[in-house]
PDB file of C-alpha atoms and ligand atoms in Angstrom:
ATOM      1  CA  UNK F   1      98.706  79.038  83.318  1.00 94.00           C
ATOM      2  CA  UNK F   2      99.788  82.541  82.864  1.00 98.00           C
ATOM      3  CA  UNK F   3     100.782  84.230  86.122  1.00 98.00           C
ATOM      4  CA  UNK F   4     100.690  88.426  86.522  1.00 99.00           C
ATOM      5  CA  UNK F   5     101.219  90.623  89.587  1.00 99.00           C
ATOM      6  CA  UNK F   6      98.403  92.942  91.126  1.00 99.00           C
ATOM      7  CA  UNK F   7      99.569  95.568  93.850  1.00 99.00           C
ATOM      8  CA  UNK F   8      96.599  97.354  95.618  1.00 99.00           C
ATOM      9  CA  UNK F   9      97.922 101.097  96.630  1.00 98.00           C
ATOM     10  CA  UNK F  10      98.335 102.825  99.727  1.00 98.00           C
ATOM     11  CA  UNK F  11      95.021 104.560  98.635  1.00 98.00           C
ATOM     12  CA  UNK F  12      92.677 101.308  98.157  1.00 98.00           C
ATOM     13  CA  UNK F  13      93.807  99.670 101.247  1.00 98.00           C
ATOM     14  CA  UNK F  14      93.306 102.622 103.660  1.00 98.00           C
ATOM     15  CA  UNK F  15      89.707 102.934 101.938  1.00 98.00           C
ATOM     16  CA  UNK F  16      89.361  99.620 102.665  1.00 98.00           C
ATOM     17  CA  UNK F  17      88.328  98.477  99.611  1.00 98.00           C
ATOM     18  CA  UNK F  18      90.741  95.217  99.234  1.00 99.00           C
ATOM     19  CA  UNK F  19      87.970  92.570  99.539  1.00 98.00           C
ATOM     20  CA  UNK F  20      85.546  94.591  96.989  1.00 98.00           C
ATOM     21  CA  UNK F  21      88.978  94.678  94.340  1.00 99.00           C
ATOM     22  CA  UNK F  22      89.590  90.710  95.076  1.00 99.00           C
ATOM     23  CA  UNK F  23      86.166  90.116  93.972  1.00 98.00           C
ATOM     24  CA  UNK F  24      86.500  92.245  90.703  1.00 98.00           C
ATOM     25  CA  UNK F  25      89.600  89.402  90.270  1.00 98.00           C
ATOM     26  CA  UNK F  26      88.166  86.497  91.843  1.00 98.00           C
ATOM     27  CA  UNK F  27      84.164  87.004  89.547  1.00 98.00           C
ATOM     28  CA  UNK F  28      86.746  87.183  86.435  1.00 98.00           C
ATOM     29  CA  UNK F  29      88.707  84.032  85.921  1.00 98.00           C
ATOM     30  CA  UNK F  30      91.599  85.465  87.573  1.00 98.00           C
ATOM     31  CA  UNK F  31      92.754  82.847  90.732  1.00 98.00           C
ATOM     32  CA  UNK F  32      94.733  84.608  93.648  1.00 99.00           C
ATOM     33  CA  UNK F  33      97.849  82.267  93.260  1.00 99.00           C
ATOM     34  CA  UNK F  34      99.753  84.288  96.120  1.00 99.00           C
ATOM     35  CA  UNK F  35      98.565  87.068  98.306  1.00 99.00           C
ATOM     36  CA  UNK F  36     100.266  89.681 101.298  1.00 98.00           C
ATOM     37  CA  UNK F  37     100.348  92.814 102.712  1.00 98.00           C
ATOM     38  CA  UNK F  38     103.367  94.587 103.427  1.00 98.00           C
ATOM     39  CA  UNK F  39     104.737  97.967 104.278  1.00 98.00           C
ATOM     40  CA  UNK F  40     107.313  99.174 100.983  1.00 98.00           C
ATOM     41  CA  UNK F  41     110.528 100.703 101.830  1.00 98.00           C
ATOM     42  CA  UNK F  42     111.806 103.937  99.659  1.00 98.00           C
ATOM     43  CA  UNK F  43     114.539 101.851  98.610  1.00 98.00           C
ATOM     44  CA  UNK F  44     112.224  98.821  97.405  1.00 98.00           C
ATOM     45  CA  UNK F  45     109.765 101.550  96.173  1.00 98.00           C
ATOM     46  CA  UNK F  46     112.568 103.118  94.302  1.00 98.00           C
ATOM     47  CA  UNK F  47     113.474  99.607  92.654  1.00 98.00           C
ATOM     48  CA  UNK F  48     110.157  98.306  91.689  1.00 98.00           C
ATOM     49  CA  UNK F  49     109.170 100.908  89.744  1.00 97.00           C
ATOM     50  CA  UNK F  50     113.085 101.735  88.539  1.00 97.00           C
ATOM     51  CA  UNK F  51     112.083 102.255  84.905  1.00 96.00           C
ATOM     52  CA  UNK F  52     110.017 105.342  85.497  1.00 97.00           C
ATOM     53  CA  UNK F  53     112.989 106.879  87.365  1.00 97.00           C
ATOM     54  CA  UNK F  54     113.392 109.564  84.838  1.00 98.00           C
ATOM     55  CA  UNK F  55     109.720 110.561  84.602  1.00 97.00           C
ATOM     56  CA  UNK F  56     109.161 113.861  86.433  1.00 98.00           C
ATOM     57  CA  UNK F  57     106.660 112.077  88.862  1.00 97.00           C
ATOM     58  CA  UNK F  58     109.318 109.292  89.995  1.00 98.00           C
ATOM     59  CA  UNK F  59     109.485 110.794  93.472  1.00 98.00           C
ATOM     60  CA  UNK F  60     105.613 111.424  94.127  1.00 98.00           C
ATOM     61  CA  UNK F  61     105.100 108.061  92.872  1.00 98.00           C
ATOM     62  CA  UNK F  62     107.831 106.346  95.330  1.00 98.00           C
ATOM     63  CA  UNK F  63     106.076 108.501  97.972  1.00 98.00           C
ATOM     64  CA  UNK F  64     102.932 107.466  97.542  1.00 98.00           C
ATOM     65  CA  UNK F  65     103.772 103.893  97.458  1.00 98.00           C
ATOM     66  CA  UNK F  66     105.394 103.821 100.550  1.00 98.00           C
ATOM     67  CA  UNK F  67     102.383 106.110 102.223  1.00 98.00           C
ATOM     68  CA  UNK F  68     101.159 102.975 103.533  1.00 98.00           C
ATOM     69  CA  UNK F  69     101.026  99.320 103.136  1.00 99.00           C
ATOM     70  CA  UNK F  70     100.256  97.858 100.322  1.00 99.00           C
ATOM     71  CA  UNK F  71      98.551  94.220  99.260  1.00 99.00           C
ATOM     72  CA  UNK F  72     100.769  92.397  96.439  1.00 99.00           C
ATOM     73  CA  UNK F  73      99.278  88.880  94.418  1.00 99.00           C
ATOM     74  CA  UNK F  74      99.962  86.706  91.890  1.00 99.00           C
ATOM     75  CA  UNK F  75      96.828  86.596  89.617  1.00 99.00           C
ATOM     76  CA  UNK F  76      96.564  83.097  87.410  1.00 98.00           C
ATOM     77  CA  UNK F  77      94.459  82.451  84.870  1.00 98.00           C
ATOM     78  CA  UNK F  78      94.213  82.592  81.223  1.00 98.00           C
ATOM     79  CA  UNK F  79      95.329  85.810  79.746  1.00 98.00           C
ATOM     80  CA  UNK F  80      95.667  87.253  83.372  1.00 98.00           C
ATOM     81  CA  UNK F  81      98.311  89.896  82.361  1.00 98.00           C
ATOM     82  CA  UNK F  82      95.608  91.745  79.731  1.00 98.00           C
ATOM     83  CA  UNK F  83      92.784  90.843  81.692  1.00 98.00           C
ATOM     84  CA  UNK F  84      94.105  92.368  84.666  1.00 98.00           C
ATOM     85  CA  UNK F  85      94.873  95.298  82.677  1.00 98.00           C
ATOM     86  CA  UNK F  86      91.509  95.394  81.569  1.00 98.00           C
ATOM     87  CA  UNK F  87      89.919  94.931  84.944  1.00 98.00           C
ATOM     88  CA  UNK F  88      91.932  97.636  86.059  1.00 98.00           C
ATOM     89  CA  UNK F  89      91.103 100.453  83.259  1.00 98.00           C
ATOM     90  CA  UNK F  90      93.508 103.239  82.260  1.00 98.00           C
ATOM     91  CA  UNK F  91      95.886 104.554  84.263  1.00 98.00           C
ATOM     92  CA  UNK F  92      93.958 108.190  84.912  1.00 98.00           C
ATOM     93  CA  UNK F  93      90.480 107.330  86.546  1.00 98.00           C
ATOM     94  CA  UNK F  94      89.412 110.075  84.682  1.00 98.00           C
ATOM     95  CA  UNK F  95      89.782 108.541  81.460  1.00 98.00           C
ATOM     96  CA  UNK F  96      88.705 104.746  82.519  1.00 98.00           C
ATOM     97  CA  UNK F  97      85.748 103.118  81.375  1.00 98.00           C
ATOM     98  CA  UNK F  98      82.654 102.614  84.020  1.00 97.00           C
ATOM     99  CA  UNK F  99      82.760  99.288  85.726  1.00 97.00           C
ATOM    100  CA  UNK F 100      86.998  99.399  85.719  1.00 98.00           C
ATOM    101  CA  UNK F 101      89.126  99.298  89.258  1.00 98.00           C
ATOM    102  CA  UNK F 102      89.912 102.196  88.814  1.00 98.00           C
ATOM    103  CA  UNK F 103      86.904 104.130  87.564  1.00 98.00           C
ATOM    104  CA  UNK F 104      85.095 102.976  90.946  1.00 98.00           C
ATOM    105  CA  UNK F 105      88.039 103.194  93.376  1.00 98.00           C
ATOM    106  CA  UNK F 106      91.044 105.525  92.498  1.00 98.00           C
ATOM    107  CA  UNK F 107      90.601 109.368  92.775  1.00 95.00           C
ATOM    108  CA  UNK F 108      93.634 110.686  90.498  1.00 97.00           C
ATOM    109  CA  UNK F 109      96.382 109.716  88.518  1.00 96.00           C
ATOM    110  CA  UNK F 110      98.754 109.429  91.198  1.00 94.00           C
ATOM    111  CA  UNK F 111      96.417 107.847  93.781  1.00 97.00           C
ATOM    112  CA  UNK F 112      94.771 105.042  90.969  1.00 98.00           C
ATOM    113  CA  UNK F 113      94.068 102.033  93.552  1.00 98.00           C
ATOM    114  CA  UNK F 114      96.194  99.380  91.300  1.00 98.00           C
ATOM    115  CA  UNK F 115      99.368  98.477  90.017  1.00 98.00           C
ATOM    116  CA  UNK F 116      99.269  95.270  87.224  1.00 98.00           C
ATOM    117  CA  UNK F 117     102.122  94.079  85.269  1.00 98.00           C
ATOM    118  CA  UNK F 118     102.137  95.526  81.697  1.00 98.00           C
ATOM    119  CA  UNK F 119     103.584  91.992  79.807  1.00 98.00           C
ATOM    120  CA  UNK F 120     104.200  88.872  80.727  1.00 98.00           C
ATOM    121  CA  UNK F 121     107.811  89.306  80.957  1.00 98.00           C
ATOM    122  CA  UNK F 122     107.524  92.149  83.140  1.00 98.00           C
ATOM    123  CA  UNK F 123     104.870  89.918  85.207  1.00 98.00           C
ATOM    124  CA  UNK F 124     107.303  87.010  86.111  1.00 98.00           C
ATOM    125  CA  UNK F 125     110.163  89.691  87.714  1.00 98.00           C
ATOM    126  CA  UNK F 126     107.369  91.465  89.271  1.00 98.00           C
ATOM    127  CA  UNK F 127     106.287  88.413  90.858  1.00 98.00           C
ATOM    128  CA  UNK F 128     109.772  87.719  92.034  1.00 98.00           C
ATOM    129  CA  UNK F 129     109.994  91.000  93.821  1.00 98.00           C
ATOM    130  CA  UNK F 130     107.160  90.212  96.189  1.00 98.00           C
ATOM    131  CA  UNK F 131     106.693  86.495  96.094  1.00 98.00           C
ATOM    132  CA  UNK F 132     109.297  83.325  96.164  1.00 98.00           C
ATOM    133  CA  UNK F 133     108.443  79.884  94.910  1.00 98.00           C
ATOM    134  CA  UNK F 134     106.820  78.049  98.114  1.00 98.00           C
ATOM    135  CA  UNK F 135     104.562  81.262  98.431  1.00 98.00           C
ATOM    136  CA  UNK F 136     102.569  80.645  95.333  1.00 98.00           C
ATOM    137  CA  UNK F 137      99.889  77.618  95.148  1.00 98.00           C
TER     138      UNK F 137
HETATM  139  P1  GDP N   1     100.050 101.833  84.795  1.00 50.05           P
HETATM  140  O1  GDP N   1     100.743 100.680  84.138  1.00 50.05           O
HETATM  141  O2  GDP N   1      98.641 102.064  84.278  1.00 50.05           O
HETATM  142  O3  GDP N   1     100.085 101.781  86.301  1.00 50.05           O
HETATM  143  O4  GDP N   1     100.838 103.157  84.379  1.00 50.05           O
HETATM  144  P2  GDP N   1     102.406 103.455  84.150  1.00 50.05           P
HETATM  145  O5  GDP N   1     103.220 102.209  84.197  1.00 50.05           O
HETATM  146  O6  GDP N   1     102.515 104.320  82.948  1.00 50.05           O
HETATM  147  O7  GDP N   1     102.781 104.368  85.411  1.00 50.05           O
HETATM  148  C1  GDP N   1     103.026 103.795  86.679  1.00 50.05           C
HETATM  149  C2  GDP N   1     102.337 104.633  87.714  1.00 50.05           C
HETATM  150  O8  GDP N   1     102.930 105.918  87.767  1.00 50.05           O
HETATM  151  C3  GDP N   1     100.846 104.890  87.466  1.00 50.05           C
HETATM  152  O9  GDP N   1     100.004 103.872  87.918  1.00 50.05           O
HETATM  153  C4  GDP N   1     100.626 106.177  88.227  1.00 50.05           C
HETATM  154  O10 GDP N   1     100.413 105.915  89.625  1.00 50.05           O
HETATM  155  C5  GDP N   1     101.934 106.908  88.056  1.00 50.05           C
HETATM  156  N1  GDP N   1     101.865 107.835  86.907  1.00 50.05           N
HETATM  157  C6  GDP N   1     101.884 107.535  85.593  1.00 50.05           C
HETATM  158  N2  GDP N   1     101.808 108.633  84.826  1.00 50.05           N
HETATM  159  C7  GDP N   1     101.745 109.667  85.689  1.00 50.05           C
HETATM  160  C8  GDP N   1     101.670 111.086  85.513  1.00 50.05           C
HETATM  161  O11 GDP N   1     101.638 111.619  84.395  1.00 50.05           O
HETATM  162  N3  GDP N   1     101.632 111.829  86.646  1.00 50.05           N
HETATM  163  C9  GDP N   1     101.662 111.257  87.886  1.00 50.05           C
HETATM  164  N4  GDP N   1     101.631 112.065  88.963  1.00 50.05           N
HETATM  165  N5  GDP N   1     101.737 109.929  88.103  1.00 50.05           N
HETATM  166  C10 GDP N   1     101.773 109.149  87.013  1.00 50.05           C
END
């Protein structure tokens, strides 16, 4: 069953909006395989989202992630990586459809409530950064 990783923000968990977001996963088909809450450092920060690092918002990004804890799963199910994707809506809450994550939680681009895996390739080293094998059932 295909496997994707889900980060709520800094900004969704101090809302406290992390049991309305599982339920957006949990009323979809998408399983929560794995599931913690952790505080980032900058250096993990830095790492996890490494390919952005020459985007001009790199360093607001890495400093909002690390703001505050954050709540990392594994989402299973069929198609999970897309459907998470779509769950979520696009990446500026501005622009995502009604009904999305991020339409009814995130208040700006920077500040969207959720992070989810773009591909499947992506999803399985993503998972690996948060999760090891005897953590996911
Ligand atoms: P995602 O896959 O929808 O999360 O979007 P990306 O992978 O393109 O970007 C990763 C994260 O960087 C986004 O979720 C945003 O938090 C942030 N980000 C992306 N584009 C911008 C931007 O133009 N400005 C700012 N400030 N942040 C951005």
């Amino acid at each position: 069953m295909e496997q994707t990783l889900s980060i709520i923000k800094p900004d969704a968990v101090a809302k406290g909006v992390i049991g309305k977001i599982v339920d957006r996963f949990e009323s979809n088909g998408l399983r929560i395989a794995a599931a913690k809450k952790l505080q980032l450092s900058q250096a993990e920060a830095e790492s996890f989202y490494a390919v952005h690092s020459e985007r001009p918002f790199f360093k607001d990004l890495v400093e909002f992630m690390i703001s505050g804890p954050v709540f990392a799963m594994v989402l299973e199910g069929e198609g999970a990586m897309a459907k998470n994707r779509d769950l979520m809506g696009a990446t500026n809450p501005q622009e995502a459809e009604p009904g999305t994550i991020r339409a009814d939680f995130a208040d700006s681009i920077d500040a969207n409530a959720v992070h989810g895996s773009d591909s499947v390739e992506n999803a399985k080293n993503e998972i690996k950064f948060f999760f090891c094998d005897r953590e996911i059932v």
